[in-house]
């Protein structure tokens, strides 16, 4: 991160879904809405713009990714013009939650090796780390990631110094409350910490909170993350210069 005087980063904060794990959130949102529309809600399909093929990755990443469950459900139903949204949001959210628990239990997700190795390297360099996901399922994912092949012991959840994931914050991203809470619990000022995020609203939240922002592009959205002010954007976290973190800089290896 250029242009900012600091002795070095004193904390690192990581989103989970899309940064550390390739989770089935998008699949769960898409398929649970399809099942509702083809079943209990079939009587209102003609009043909406919904069709299975219109629930695209772009819709998920631009409108839903990184948001708490109720906000994510609301965004999708508003997009498709579903009537009686207030009445249907909770049902959709609960339906999605049942599906994602099932997908997690079936092992239908994977960790990003580049990200797990980066987390381990950051902590081994002496920088405290926090997990900060809007998802209440983050712990379930992280507990299933074994660190033995990354030069550490235990599971990924237990490796974090702080986890503020899934808490009921008053405001979701792009409000920085979740990251500010993580920094507070790590005991570090935002200016001396960085956030790793894959979603546009996550980068917005990081910048609004005064953090360094590391954009992780998993969805061909390098330009979109950069446009929100990410200090650096990578497609592989192994591209980050670890030695520069000690100088408070977010840069790629030369």
Short mmCIF file of C-alpha atoms in Angstrom, two decimals:
data_model
loop_
_atom_site.label_atom_id
_atom_site.label_comp_id
_atom_site.label_asym_id
_atom_site.label_seq_id
_atom_site.Cartn_x
_atom_site.Cartn_y
_atom_site.Cartn_z
CA UNK A 1 0.00 0.00 0.00
CA UNK A 2 1.80 3.07 -1.20
CA UNK A 3 1.71 6.58 0.14
CA UNK A 4 1.06 5.59 3.74
CA UNK A 5 3.72 5.74 6.43
CA UNK A 6 3.64 2.71 8.69
CA UNK A 7 6.19 0.44 10.27
CA UNK A 8 4.43 -2.69 9.11
CA UNK A 9 1.10 -4.45 9.21
CA UNK A 10 -0.02 -5.46 12.69
CA UNK A 11 -3.07 -7.41 11.61
CA UNK A 12 -4.59 -9.24 8.65
CA UNK A 13 -8.33 -9.83 8.19
CA UNK A 14 -9.72 -12.42 5.80
CA UNK A 15 -13.13 -12.86 4.26
CA UNK A 16 -13.93 -16.57 3.90
CA UNK A 17 -16.26 -17.38 1.03
CA UNK A 18 -14.43 -16.72 -2.23
CA UNK A 19 -11.14 -15.84 -0.52
CA UNK A 20 -10.26 -18.90 1.55
CA UNK A 21 -12.79 -21.46 0.33
CA UNK A 22 -14.67 -22.10 -2.88
CA UNK A 23 -17.97 -22.54 -1.11
CA UNK A 24 -21.34 -23.69 -2.49
CA UNK A 25 -23.11 -20.47 -1.46
CA UNK A 26 -23.90 -19.50 -5.03
CA UNK A 27 -25.18 -22.99 -5.80
CA UNK A 28 -27.28 -23.05 -2.64
CA UNK A 29 -28.87 -19.65 -3.37
CA UNK A 30 -29.56 -20.57 -7.00
CA UNK A 31 -30.91 -24.07 -6.44
CA UNK A 32 -33.01 -23.22 -3.40
CA UNK A 33 -34.74 -20.44 -5.37
CA UNK A 34 -35.30 -22.84 -8.26
CA UNK A 35 -36.87 -25.40 -5.95
CA UNK A 36 -39.13 -22.77 -4.41
CA UNK A 37 -40.18 -21.39 -7.80
CA UNK A 38 -40.87 -24.86 -9.17
CA UNK A 39 -42.65 -25.93 -6.00
CA UNK A 40 -44.20 -23.84 -3.20
CA UNK A 41 -43.98 -20.57 -5.16
CA UNK A 42 -45.01 -21.89 -8.56
CA UNK A 43 -48.20 -19.82 -8.46
CA UNK A 44 -46.22 -16.52 -8.59
CA UNK A 45 -43.58 -17.38 -11.21
CA UNK A 46 -45.53 -15.58 -13.94
CA UNK A 47 -45.47 -12.40 -11.85
CA UNK A 48 -41.64 -12.41 -11.78
CA UNK A 49 -38.77 -12.19 -14.25
CA UNK A 50 -37.21 -15.37 -12.82
CA UNK A 51 -36.04 -18.29 -14.90
CA UNK A 52 -33.32 -20.81 -13.98
CA UNK A 53 -30.80 -19.47 -16.49
CA UNK A 54 -31.20 -15.88 -15.27
CA UNK A 55 -29.63 -16.70 -11.90
CA UNK A 56 -26.10 -16.10 -13.16
CA UNK A 57 -22.68 -15.91 -11.45
CA UNK A 58 -22.69 -12.20 -12.29
CA UNK A 59 -25.96 -11.71 -10.39
CA UNK A 60 -24.54 -13.54 -7.39
CA UNK A 61 -21.21 -11.71 -7.30
CA UNK A 62 -22.59 -8.22 -7.96
CA UNK A 63 -25.69 -8.29 -5.77
CA UNK A 64 -25.44 -11.08 -3.20
CA UNK A 65 -21.88 -12.14 -2.44
CA UNK A 66 -20.61 -11.08 0.98
CA UNK A 67 -24.01 -10.05 2.30
CA UNK A 68 -25.75 -11.46 5.39
CA UNK A 69 -28.47 -14.04 4.67
CA UNK A 70 -31.47 -11.71 4.84
CA UNK A 71 -29.79 -9.07 2.69
CA UNK A 72 -28.73 -11.67 0.13
CA UNK A 73 -32.22 -13.14 -0.09
CA UNK A 74 -33.74 -9.67 -0.42
CA UNK A 75 -31.34 -8.71 -3.21
CA UNK A 76 -32.22 -11.77 -5.28
CA UNK A 77 -35.98 -11.47 -4.80
CA UNK A 78 -35.89 -7.76 -5.62
CA UNK A 79 -33.87 -8.48 -8.76
CA UNK A 80 -36.47 -10.94 -10.02
CA UNK A 81 -39.43 -8.80 -8.98
CA UNK A 82 -40.85 -11.39 -6.61
CA UNK A 83 -44.07 -10.12 -4.95
CA UNK A 84 -44.58 -10.06 -1.16
CA UNK A 85 -40.82 -9.94 -0.57
CA UNK A 86 -41.14 -9.24 3.15
CA UNK A 87 -43.11 -12.45 3.58
CA UNK A 88 -40.84 -14.59 1.41
CA UNK A 89 -37.34 -13.46 2.45
CA UNK A 90 -37.20 -15.57 5.60
CA UNK A 91 -38.51 -18.66 3.83
CA UNK A 92 -35.94 -18.29 1.07
CA UNK A 93 -33.11 -17.72 3.56
CA UNK A 94 -34.06 -20.75 5.64
CA UNK A 95 -34.43 -22.92 2.54
CA UNK A 96 -30.98 -21.86 1.36
CA UNK A 97 -29.46 -22.52 4.79
CA UNK A 98 -30.80 -26.08 4.87
CA UNK A 99 -29.33 -26.67 1.44
CA UNK A 100 -25.89 -25.28 2.23
CA UNK A 101 -25.60 -27.32 5.42
CA UNK A 102 -26.34 -30.38 3.30
CA UNK A 103 -23.75 -29.38 0.70
CA UNK A 104 -21.09 -28.75 3.37
CA UNK A 105 -21.78 -32.09 5.03
CA UNK A 106 -21.37 -33.75 1.62
CA UNK A 107 -17.98 -32.06 1.25
CA UNK A 108 -19.16 -30.01 -1.72
CA UNK A 109 -16.55 -27.28 -1.30
CA UNK A 110 -12.80 -26.89 -1.43
CA UNK A 111 -10.20 -24.63 0.10
CA UNK A 112 -8.07 -22.39 -2.10
CA UNK A 113 -4.55 -23.71 -1.54
CA UNK A 114 -2.96 -20.36 -2.42
CA UNK A 115 -5.03 -18.61 0.23
CA UNK A 116 -4.50 -21.17 3.00
CA UNK A 117 -0.74 -21.08 2.40
CA UNK A 118 -0.83 -17.28 2.47
CA UNK A 119 -2.73 -17.26 5.79
CA UNK A 120 -0.22 -19.66 7.31
CA UNK A 121 2.71 -17.62 6.02
CA UNK A 122 1.25 -14.35 7.30
CA UNK A 123 0.71 -15.74 10.79
CA UNK A 124 4.13 -17.41 10.85
CA UNK A 125 5.63 -14.01 10.00
CA UNK A 126 4.20 -12.71 13.29
CA UNK A 127 1.08 -10.89 12.04
CA UNK A 128 -2.11 -11.73 13.99
CA UNK A 129 -4.99 -12.90 11.78
CA UNK A 130 -8.77 -12.69 11.90
CA UNK A 131 -11.61 -14.28 9.93
CA UNK A 132 -14.45 -11.88 9.09
CA UNK A 133 -17.23 -13.31 6.96
CA UNK A 134 -20.88 -12.28 6.85
CA UNK A 135 -21.77 -15.97 6.64
CA UNK A 136 -22.89 -17.86 9.70
CA UNK A 137 -21.47 -20.97 7.99
CA UNK A 138 -17.85 -19.76 7.95
CA UNK A 139 -16.82 -21.80 10.98
CA UNK A 140 -18.20 -24.99 9.43
CA UNK A 141 -16.04 -24.46 6.35
CA UNK A 142 -12.87 -23.47 8.20
CA UNK A 143 -13.05 -26.38 10.62
CA UNK A 144 -12.96 -28.81 7.69
CA UNK A 145 -9.70 -27.44 6.26
CA UNK A 146 -6.76 -29.51 7.52
CA UNK A 147 -3.51 -27.54 7.81
CA UNK A 148 -1.12 -30.48 7.97
CA UNK A 149 0.01 -30.11 4.34
CA UNK A 150 0.58 -26.36 4.76
CA UNK A 151 3.22 -26.59 7.44
CA UNK A 152 0.87 -26.02 10.38
CA UNK A 153 -1.22 -28.07 12.79
CA UNK A 154 -4.96 -28.42 13.36
CA UNK A 155 -7.74 -26.93 11.28
CA UNK A 156 -7.98 -23.50 9.70
CA UNK A 157 -10.62 -22.18 12.10
CA UNK A 158 -8.47 -22.91 15.12
CA UNK A 159 -5.53 -21.17 13.46
CA UNK A 160 -7.17 -17.74 13.49
CA UNK A 161 -6.53 -15.48 16.46
CA UNK A 162 -9.98 -13.89 16.11
CA UNK A 163 -13.18 -14.88 14.30
CA UNK A 164 -16.05 -12.39 14.01
CA UNK A 165 -17.86 -14.28 11.25
CA UNK A 166 -21.63 -14.62 11.22
CA UNK A 167 -22.34 -12.10 13.95
CA UNK A 168 -25.47 -9.99 13.68
CA UNK A 169 -23.91 -6.63 12.93
CA UNK A 170 -26.21 -3.63 12.64
CA UNK A 171 -24.97 -2.99 9.11
CA UNK A 172 -23.46 -5.36 6.56
CA UNK A 173 -20.82 -4.65 3.95
CA UNK A 174 -20.09 -2.17 2.39
CA UNK A 175 -20.32 -0.76 5.94
CA UNK A 176 -16.96 -1.51 7.61
CA UNK A 177 -18.39 -2.54 11.01
CA UNK A 178 -17.37 -6.21 10.68
CA UNK A 179 -13.77 -5.29 9.84
CA UNK A 180 -13.55 -2.60 12.50
CA UNK A 181 -14.72 -5.16 15.07
CA UNK A 182 -12.12 -7.66 13.89
CA UNK A 183 -9.37 -5.03 14.12
CA UNK A 184 -10.50 -4.04 17.60
CA UNK A 185 -10.41 -7.64 18.80
CA UNK A 186 -6.97 -8.11 17.23
CA UNK A 187 -5.85 -4.96 19.04
CA UNK A 188 -4.72 -3.17 15.87
CA UNK A 189 -5.65 0.15 14.30
CA UNK A 190 -7.31 -0.09 10.85
CA UNK A 191 -4.47 1.90 9.27
CA UNK A 192 -2.09 -0.85 10.36
CA UNK A 193 -4.14 -3.78 9.08
CA UNK A 194 -5.23 -5.11 5.71
CA UNK A 195 -8.34 -6.91 4.55
CA UNK A 196 -8.39 -9.69 1.93
CA UNK A 197 -11.68 -9.64 -0.01
CA UNK A 198 -13.08 -11.06 -3.24
CA UNK A 199 -16.28 -9.02 -3.42
CA UNK A 200 -16.75 -5.43 -4.53
CA UNK A 201 -18.74 -4.55 -1.42
CA UNK A 202 -15.98 -6.06 0.71
CA UNK A 203 -13.34 -3.84 -0.88
CA UNK A 204 -15.67 -0.87 -0.36
CA UNK A 205 -15.99 -1.80 3.32
CA UNK A 206 -12.24 -2.16 3.75
CA UNK A 207 -11.55 1.25 2.23
CA UNK A 208 -14.38 2.88 4.20
CA UNK A 209 -12.79 1.55 7.40
CA UNK A 210 -9.33 2.87 6.55
CA UNK A 211 -7.75 -0.54 5.96
CA UNK A 212 -5.35 -1.72 3.32
CA UNK A 213 -7.35 -3.67 0.75
CA UNK A 214 -6.13 -6.84 -0.95
CA UNK A 215 -8.45 -7.80 -3.79
CA UNK A 216 -8.65 -11.51 -4.58
CA UNK A 217 -10.16 -12.07 -8.01
CA UNK A 218 -11.84 -15.46 -8.28
CA UNK A 219 -14.47 -14.43 -10.81
CA UNK A 220 -12.67 -12.57 -13.61
CA UNK A 221 -13.32 -9.27 -11.85
CA UNK A 222 -9.83 -7.79 -11.50
CA UNK A 223 -10.91 -4.46 -12.98
CA UNK A 224 -14.02 -4.20 -10.79
CA UNK A 225 -12.02 -4.77 -7.59
CA UNK A 226 -9.33 -2.32 -8.67
CA UNK A 227 -11.96 0.29 -9.51
CA UNK A 228 -13.15 0.23 -5.88
CA UNK A 229 -9.68 1.19 -4.68
CA UNK A 230 -8.06 -2.13 -3.84
CA UNK A 231 -4.38 -1.47 -3.17
CA UNK A 232 -3.46 -4.59 -5.12
CA UNK A 233 -5.52 -7.24 -6.92
CA UNK A 234 -4.29 -10.80 -7.47
CA UNK A 235 -5.74 -13.99 -8.91
CA UNK A 236 -3.38 -16.08 -6.78
CA UNK A 237 -2.41 -14.99 -3.27
CA UNK A 238 1.02 -16.47 -3.82
CA UNK A 239 1.68 -13.37 -5.95
CA UNK A 240 1.83 -11.16 -2.83
CA UNK A 241 5.26 -10.10 -1.61
CA UNK A 242 5.29 -11.37 1.98
CA UNK A 243 8.44 -9.45 2.89
CA UNK A 244 6.72 -6.17 1.94
CA UNK A 245 4.05 -6.72 4.60
CA UNK A 246 6.69 -5.95 7.22
CA UNK A 247 6.97 -2.51 5.63
CA UNK A 248 3.21 -2.02 5.55
CA UNK A 249 3.02 -2.47 1.79
CA UNK A 250 0.58 -4.53 -0.27
CA UNK A 251 2.46 -5.27 -3.48
CA UNK A 252 3.10 -8.16 -5.84
CA UNK A 253 6.44 -9.90 -5.98
CA UNK A 254 8.76 -8.18 -8.43
#
